[in-house]
Coordinates of C-alpha atoms in Angstrom, one line a residue:
X1 CA 43.9 0.2 -1.9
X2 CA 44.5 -1.5 1.4
X3 CA 45.5 -0.3 4.8
X4 CA 49.2 -1.1 3.8
X5 CA 49.0 1.6 1.1
X6 CA 47.9 4.5 3.4
X7 CA 49.6 5.2 6.7
X8 CA 46.5 7.2 7.9
X9 CA 44.3 4.2 7.3
X10 CA 46.8 1.8 8.9
X11 CA 46.8 3.9 12.1
X12 CA 43.0 4.0 12.1
X13 CA 42.7 0.3 11.6
X14 CA 45.1 -0.2 14.6
X15 CA 42.8 2.0 16.7
X16 CA 39.7 -0.1 15.7
X17 CA 41.6 -3.4 16.3
X18 CA 42.7 -2.3 19.7
X19 CA 39.1 -1.3 20.6
X20 CA 37.8 -4.6 19.3
X21 CA 40.0 -7.6 20.2
X22 CA 39.1 -10.5 17.9
X23 CA 38.5 -12.9 20.8
X24 CA 36.0 -10.5 22.3
X25 CA 34.2 -10.0 19.0
X26 CA 33.7 -13.7 18.5
X27 CA 32.4 -14.3 22.0
X28 CA 29.9 -11.5 21.9
X29 CA 26.3 -12.4 21.1
X30 CA 24.7 -11.1 17.9
X31 CA 22.6 -8.7 19.9
X32 CA 24.3 -7.3 23.0
X33 CA 23.6 -4.5 25.4
X34 CA 25.0 -1.8 23.1
X35 CA 22.6 -3.1 20.4
X36 CA 19.7 -2.9 22.8
X37 CA 20.7 0.7 23.6
X38 CA 20.9 1.5 19.9
X39 CA 17.5 0.0 19.2
X40 CA 16.1 1.9 22.2
X41 CA 17.5 5.2 20.8
X42 CA 16.1 4.5 17.4
X43 CA 12.8 3.6 18.9
X44 CA 12.7 6.9 20.7
X45 CA 13.6 8.7 17.5
X46 CA 10.9 6.8 15.6
X47 CA 8.4 7.8 18.2
X48 CA 9.5 11.4 17.9
X49 CA 9.0 11.3 14.1
X50 CA 5.5 10.0 14.6
X51 CA 5.1 12.7 17.2
X52 CA 5.9 15.4 14.6
X53 CA 3.1 14.1 12.4
X54 CA 0.7 14.0 15.4
X55 CA 1.7 17.5 16.4
X56 CA 0.9 18.8 13.0
X57 CA -2.3 16.9 12.8
X58 CA -3.5 18.0 16.2
X59 CA -2.4 21.7 16.2
X60 CA -2.5 22.3 12.4
X61 CA -4.3 20.7 9.5
X62 CA -4.3 17.6 7.3
X63 CA -3.1 19.9 4.5
X64 CA 0.0 20.8 6.6
X65 CA 0.6 17.1 7.2
X66 CA 0.6 16.7 3.5
X67 CA 3.0 19.6 3.0
X68 CA 5.4 18.1 5.6
X69 CA 5.1 14.7 3.8
X70 CA 5.7 16.2 0.4
X71 CA 8.9 18.0 1.7
X72 CA 10.2 14.6 2.9
X73 CA 9.3 13.0 -0.4
X74 CA 11.1 15.7 -2.3
X75 CA 14.3 15.8 -0.1
X76 CA 14.8 12.3 1.1
X77 CA 15.8 10.5 -2.1
X78 CA 18.2 13.3 -3.0
X79 CA 20.0 13.2 0.3
X80 CA 19.9 9.4 0.5
X81 CA 21.7 9.3 -2.8
X82 CA 24.2 11.9 -1.7
X83 CA 25.0 9.8 1.4
X84 CA 26.3 7.0 -0.9
X85 CA 25.6 4.6 2.0
X86 CA 29.0 5.6 3.4
X87 CA 27.9 4.8 7.0
X88 CA 27.3 1.1 6.1
X89 CA 30.4 0.9 3.9
X90 CA 32.5 2.4 6.7
X91 CA 31.1 0.1 9.3
X92 CA 31.7 -3.0 7.1
X93 CA 35.2 -1.8 6.0
X94 CA 36.9 -4.8 7.7
X95 CA 40.0 -4.5 5.5
X96 CA 40.5 -0.8 6.3
X97 CA 40.5 0.5 2.8
X98 CA 39.7 4.1 3.6
X99 CA 40.2 6.5 6.5
X100 CA 37.5 8.4 8.4
X101 CA 38.8 11.7 7.0
X102 CA 38.2 10.4 3.5
X103 CA 34.7 9.3 4.3
X104 CA 34.0 12.6 5.9
X105 CA 35.4 14.7 3.1
X106 CA 33.3 12.9 0.5
X107 CA 30.2 13.3 2.6
X108 CA 30.7 17.0 3.0
X109 CA 31.1 17.4 -0.8
X110 CA 28.0 15.3 -1.7
X111 CA 25.9 17.0 1.0
X112 CA 26.6 20.4 -0.5
X113 CA 25.7 19.1 -3.9
X114 CA 22.4 17.7 -2.5
X115 CA 21.4 21.0 -1.1
X116 CA 21.9 22.7 -4.5
X117 CA 19.8 20.0 -6.2
X118 CA 16.9 20.3 -3.7
X119 CA 16.9 24.1 -4.1
X120 CA 16.7 23.8 -7.8
X121 CA 13.9 21.2 -7.6
X122 CA 12.0 23.4 -5.1
X123 CA 12.2 26.4 -7.5
X124 CA 11.2 24.4 -10.5
X125 CA 8.4 22.2 -9.1
X126 CA 6.7 24.2 -6.4
X127 CA 5.1 27.6 -6.4
X128 CA 6.5 30.3 -4.2
X129 CA 4.8 30.0 -0.8
X130 CA 4.4 27.7 2.1
X131 CA 5.2 24.4 0.3
X132 CA 8.5 25.7 -1.2
X133 CA 9.5 27.1 2.2
X134 CA 8.9 23.8 3.9
X135 CA 11.0 21.9 1.3
X136 CA 13.9 24.4 1.7
X137 CA 13.8 24.2 5.5
X138 CA 13.7 20.4 5.3
X139 CA 16.8 20.5 3.0
X140 CA 18.8 22.3 5.7
X141 CA 17.7 19.7 8.3
X142 CA 18.7 16.8 6.0
X143 CA 22.1 18.4 5.4
X144 CA 22.9 18.6 9.1
X145 CA 21.6 15.0 9.5
X146 CA 23.9 13.8 6.7
X147 CA 27.0 15.2 8.1
X148 CA 26.4 13.5 11.5
X149 CA 25.5 10.2 9.8
X150 CA 29.1 9.6 8.7
X151 CA 30.3 10.1 12.3
X152 CA 27.8 7.3 13.2
X153 CA 29.6 5.1 10.7
X154 CA 32.9 5.6 12.5
X155 CA 31.3 4.9 15.9
X156 CA 29.5 1.8 14.4
X157 CA 32.8 0.5 13.0
X158 CA 34.3 0.7 16.5
X159 CA 31.0 -0.7 18.0
X160 CA 30.6 2.3 20.2
X161 CA 26.8 2.1 19.7
X162 CA 26.0 3.8 23.0
X163 CA 27.0 7.2 21.6
X164 CA 24.8 6.7 18.5
X165 CA 21.9 5.7 20.8
X166 CA 22.4 8.8 22.9
X167 CA 22.4 10.9 19.8
X168 CA 19.1 9.4 18.4
X169 CA 17.4 9.9 21.8
X170 CA 18.6 13.5 22.2
X171 CA 17.7 14.4 18.6
X172 CA 14.3 12.7 18.9
X173 CA 13.1 14.0 22.2
X174 CA 14.8 17.4 22.1
X175 CA 13.9 17.9 18.4
X176 CA 10.2 17.0 19.0
X177 CA 10.0 19.4 22.0
X178 CA 11.6 22.2 20.0
X179 CA 9.2 21.5 17.1
X180 CA 6.2 21.4 19.4
X181 CA 7.0 24.7 21.0
X182 CA 7.7 26.5 17.8
X183 CA 4.7 25.1 16.0
X184 CA 2.4 25.9 18.9
X185 CA 3.4 29.5 18.8
X186 CA 3.7 30.1 15.0
X187 CA 1.3 27.4 13.7
X188 CA 3.7 27.3 10.6
X189 CA 6.0 24.5 9.5
X190 CA 9.1 26.5 8.5
X191 CA 9.9 28.0 11.9
X192 CA 9.1 24.7 13.6
X193 CA 11.5 22.8 11.3
X194 CA 14.2 25.6 11.8
X195 CA 14.0 25.4 15.6
X196 CA 14.2 21.6 15.5
X197 CA 17.2 21.8 13.2
X198 CA 19.0 24.2 15.6
X199 CA 18.5 21.7 18.4
X200 CA 20.0 19.0 16.2
X201 CA 23.1 21.1 15.6
X202 CA 23.6 21.6 19.4
X203 CA 23.0 17.9 20.0
X204 CA 25.4 16.8 17.3
X205 CA 28.1 19.1 18.5
X206 CA 27.8 17.8 22.1
X207 CA 27.7 14.1 21.3
X208 CA 29.2 13.2 17.9
X209 CA 31.7 16.0 18.1
X210 CA 33.1 14.8 21.4
X211 CA 33.0 11.1 20.4
X212 CA 34.5 11.2 16.9
X213 CA 36.4 14.4 15.9
X214 CA 38.9 14.2 18.8
X215 CA 40.3 17.7 18.4
X216 CA 40.5 17.6 14.6
X217 CA 43.2 14.9 14.5
X218 CA 40.8 12.6 12.5
X219 CA 40.8 15.1 9.7
X220 CA 44.5 15.2 8.9
X221 CA 46.1 13.7 5.8
X222 CA 43.2 13.8 3.4
X223 CA 44.2 13.0 -0.2
X224 CA 42.1 13.6 -3.3
X225 CA 42.8 10.3 -5.1
X226 CA 41.5 8.0 -2.3
X227 CA 38.4 10.2 -1.9
X228 CA 37.7 9.9 -5.7
X229 CA 38.2 6.1 -5.6
X230 CA 35.8 5.9 -2.6
X231 CA 33.2 8.0 -4.5
X232 CA 33.4 5.7 -7.5
X233 CA 33.2 2.6 -5.3
X234 CA 30.3 4.0 -3.3
X235 CA 28.3 5.5 -6.2
X236 CA 26.4 2.3 -7.0
X237 CA 25.3 2.1 -3.3
X238 CA 24.1 5.7 -3.5
X239 CA 22.0 4.7 -6.5
X240 CA 20.7 1.7 -4.6
X241 CA 19.7 3.6 -1.5
X242 CA 18.2 6.4 -3.6
X243 CA 16.1 3.9 -5.4
X244 CA 15.1 2.3 -2.1
X245 CA 14.0 5.7 -0.8
X246 CA 12.2 6.4 -4.0
X247 CA 10.3 3.2 -3.6
X248 CA 8.9 4.5 -0.4
X249 CA 8.2 8.0 -1.7
X250 CA 6.8 7.1 -5.2
X251 CA 3.2 6.4 -4.2
X252 CA 3.2 9.9 -2.4
X253 CA 3.9 11.6 -5.7
X254 CA 1.0 10.0 -7.4
X255 CA -1.3 10.7 -4.4
X256 CA -0.3 14.4 -4.4
X257 CA -1.0 14.5 -8.1
X258 CA -4.4 12.7 -7.9
X259 CA -5.7 13.6 -4.5
X260 CA -3.8 16.7 -3.4
X261 CA -2.2 17.7 -0.1
X262 CA -5.3 16.5 1.9
X263 CA -5.1 12.9 0.6
X264 CA -1.3 12.9 1.0
X265 CA -1.7 14.1 4.6
X266 CA -4.1 11.2 5.4
X267 CA -1.7 8.7 3.7
X268 CA 1.4 10.1 5.5
X269 CA -0.3 9.9 8.8
X270 CA -1.3 6.3 8.4
X271 CA 2.0 5.2 6.9
X272 CA 4.0 6.7 9.9
X273 CA 2.8 3.9 12.1
X274 CA 4.1 0.9 10.2
X275 CA 7.4 2.8 9.5
X276 CA 8.2 2.3 13.2
X277 CA 8.9 -1.4 12.4
X278 CA 11.7 -0.6 10.1
X279 CA 13.1 2.0 12.4
X280 CA 13.5 -0.7 15.0
X281 CA 14.9 -3.3 12.6
X282 CA 17.4 -1.0 10.9
X283 CA 19.5 -0.3 14.1
X284 CA 19.6 -4.0 14.8
X285 CA 21.0 -4.5 11.3
X286 CA 23.4 -1.6 11.9
X287 CA 24.5 -3.1 15.2
X288 CA 25.2 -6.5 13.6
X289 CA 26.6 -5.3 10.3
X290 CA 30.2 -4.9 11.3
X291 CA 30.1 -8.4 12.9
X292 CA 28.5 -9.9 9.8
X293 CA 31.1 -8.3 7.6
X294 CA 34.0 -9.7 9.7
X295 CA 32.4 -13.1 9.7
X296 CA 32.0 -13.0 5.9
X297 CA 35.5 -11.6 5.4
X298 CA 37.1 -14.2 7.7
X299 CA 35.0 -17.0 6.0
X300 CA 33.1 -17.7 9.3
X301 CA 30.1 -19.3 7.6
X302 CA 28.2 -20.3 10.7
X303 CA 28.6 -16.8 12.3
X304 CA 27.4 -15.0 9.2
X305 CA 24.3 -17.3 8.7
X306 CA 23.5 -17.2 12.5
X307 CA 23.5 -13.4 12.7
X308 CA 21.4 -13.0 9.5
X309 CA 19.0 -15.7 10.7
X310 CA 18.5 -14.0 14.1
X311 CA 17.8 -10.7 12.5
X312 CA 15.2 -12.3 10.2
X313 CA 13.5 -13.9 13.2
X314 CA 13.3 -10.5 14.9
X315 CA 12.0 -8.9 11.7
X316 CA 9.3 -11.5 11.4
X317 CA 8.3 -11.0 15.0
X318 CA 8.0 -7.2 14.6
X319 CA 5.9 -7.7 11.4
X320 CA 3.6 -10.1 13.2
X321 CA 3.2 -7.7 16.1
X322 CA 2.3 -4.9 13.8
X323 CA -0.3 -7.0 12.1
X324 CA -1.9 -8.1 15.4
X325 CA -1.9 -4.4 16.5
X326 CA -3.7 -3.3 13.3
X327 CA -6.3 -6.1 13.5
X328 CA -7.2 -5.7 17.1
X329 CA -6.8 -2.0 17.6
X330 CA -7.3 -0.5 14.1
X331 CA -9.7 2.4 14.2
X332 CA -9.2 3.0 17.9
X333 CA -5.5 3.4 17.5
X334 CA -5.9 5.8 14.6
X335 CA -8.5 7.9 16.5
X336 CA -6.2 8.0 19.6
X337 CA -3.2 9.1 17.6
X338 CA -4.8 11.5 15.2
X339 CA -8.5 12.4 14.9
X340 CA -11.8 11.1 13.5
X341 CA -10.8 12.8 10.2
X342 CA -8.4 9.8 9.6
X343 CA -11.1 7.2 10.1
X344 CA -12.7 5.4 7.1
X345 CA -9.3 4.2 5.8
X346 CA -9.1 0.8 7.6
X347 CA -8.3 -1.1 4.4
X348 CA -5.5 1.3 3.5
X349 CA -4.1 1.1 7.0
X350 CA -4.1 -2.8 7.0
X351 CA -2.4 -2.8 3.6
X352 CA 0.2 -0.3 4.9
X353 CA 0.9 -2.7 7.8
X354 CA 1.6 -5.5 5.3
X355 CA 4.0 -3.1 3.5
X356 CA 5.7 -2.4 6.8
X357 CA 6.2 -6.1 7.5
X358 CA 7.6 -6.7 4.0
X359 CA 9.9 -3.7 4.6
X360 CA 11.3 -5.2 7.8
X361 CA 12.3 -8.4 6.0
X362 CA 13.8 -6.6 3.0
X363 CA 15.9 -4.4 5.4
X364 CA 17.5 -7.4 7.0
X365 CA 18.2 -9.2 3.7
X366 CA 19.6 -6.0 2.2
X367 CA 21.8 -5.5 5.2
X368 CA 23.3 -9.0 5.0
X369 CA 24.0 -8.6 1.3
X370 CA 25.7 -5.2 2.0
X371 CA 27.8 -6.8 4.8
X372 CA 29.1 -9.3 2.2
X373 CA 30.1 -6.2 0.1
X374 CA 27.8 -7.2 -2.8
X375 CA 27.0 -3.7 -3.9
X376 CA 26.5 -3.7 -7.7
X377 CA 24.0 -6.6 -7.6
X378 CA 21.7 -4.4 -5.6
X379 CA 21.2 -1.9 -8.4
X380 CA 19.0 -4.1 -10.7
X381 CA 17.1 -5.2 -7.6
X382 CA 16.1 -1.7 -6.6
X383 CA 15.7 -0.6 -10.2
X384 CA 13.1 -3.3 -10.9
X385 CA 11.4 -2.8 -7.6
X386 CA 11.1 1.0 -8.3
X387 CA 9.6 0.3 -11.7
X388 CA 7.1 -2.1 -10.2
X389 CA 6.1 0.4 -7.6
X390 CA 5.8 3.2 -10.2
X391 CA 3.7 1.2 -12.6
X392 CA 1.5 -0.2 -9.8
X393 CA 1.0 3.3 -8.4
X394 CA 0.2 4.7 -11.8
X395 CA -2.5 2.0 -12.3
X396 CA -3.8 1.6 -8.8
X397 CA -3.9 5.1 -7.3
X398 CA -6.4 6.6 -9.8
X399 CA -8.6 3.5 -9.4
X400 CA -8.3 2.6 -5.7
X401 CA -7.0 5.9 -4.1
X402 CA -5.0 5.6 -1.0
X403 CA -5.4 1.8 -0.8
X404 CA -4.0 1.6 -4.3
X405 CA -0.9 3.5 -3.2
X406 CA -0.4 1.1 -0.2
X407 CA -0.8 -1.9 -2.6
X408 CA 1.8 -0.4 -5.0
X409 CA 4.3 0.1 -2.1
X410 CA 3.7 -3.4 -0.9
X411 CA 4.3 -5.0 -4.3
X412 CA 7.5 -3.1 -4.9
X413 CA 8.9 -4.1 -1.5
X414 CA 7.9 -7.7 -2.0
X415 CA 9.8 -7.9 -5.2
X416 CA 12.8 -6.3 -3.5
X417 CA 12.7 -8.7 -0.6
X418 CA 12.3 -11.9 -2.7
X419 CA 15.3 -10.9 -4.9
X420 CA 17.5 -10.0 -1.9
X421 CA 16.6 -13.4 -0.4
X422 CA 17.7 -15.1 -3.6
X423 CA 21.0 -13.3 -3.6
X424 CA 21.6 -14.1 0.1
X425 CA 20.8 -17.7 -0.5
X426 CA 23.4 -17.8 -3.3
X427 CA 26.0 -16.3 -1.1
X428 CA 25.3 -18.8 1.7
X429 CA 25.5 -21.7 -0.7
X430 CA 28.9 -20.4 -2.0
X431 CA 30.2 -20.2 1.5
X432 CA 29.2 -23.7 2.2

């Protein structure tokens, strides 16, 4: 289906085209002020996520850090799959195949299904008590986040990145403050997550609601058939992203099984630091994805290669910076952020930094492949990477503990990045 087949889509494409004159698009650099704003917003949000772990570690216990990490490990792959990567697909929908209303309708349906799946998993896999409550509270937070994410896809398609940046900053700072106040009073995770989620709802209504929904006019004319076609088209990408998330979470399952919540709390605290790298790289990729998609769609070979190359250089710089930080600061940084209880894991921390650097590169390569609308090829890449991570964690965690988990994550991400690089190289050669 193209924009010619659906009047609602045609109208929406005209809106996007008027907001983005082609001459302006081609003249703009790969990373502009809006991209800088988006990176800044994501950096603030990344810092706030690290702040949540620090708050729990300082005011609570390592076990509570582990419970928080386990809730993320339980909910994130499910909600990532339910999102079907609609944000990236919408932002790179240069041909205008589907309307925003169709993207939103599908997201609401899949989010509801994800909540039901997480509730079932929580009941089946956790005992009634604090851990189950944390998982359920996290599911509500993830559901709210998922609905707002599809609005970000619309804004990203129109390259209105400032609103997305504002949302991330508001959600990060306001959410962290709300979490801190609630956790300081209750010293329990469930009320803290609930208060943080309430702030997210308020923030989303004020920012995304005003920027996207436009009095409800964007929701008119939804038809079932296009939504079902979109679901079938996006399903492979949902699998891809779920496998990508599972790659990150898999070592945590083995840690929890072998070393318990305390060991998982240590690992989660250390892993939060290198994850900041991908949180900076990802918005850069998002900011450039629509432009890369247009370049590929219009057969602008030089533009596609230049943008992908610039992103890879930035990712390499971030990886090198994280490595230097770990080598020169190391234990002092860990002690400053957390406490002496997290010391004695220098080798694990350095290995996690390597994993973070690999993740930055893989994020750029995967983004470029997605911009070229090569979706199905990503399924075997992530499937093999997940198997490598699982087998490595199964072997290395019992033998080397937390360092083994970090090694398993690094191996899986390395396989993923090398395969993405091969696919991207093939695409560039075909263009040439």
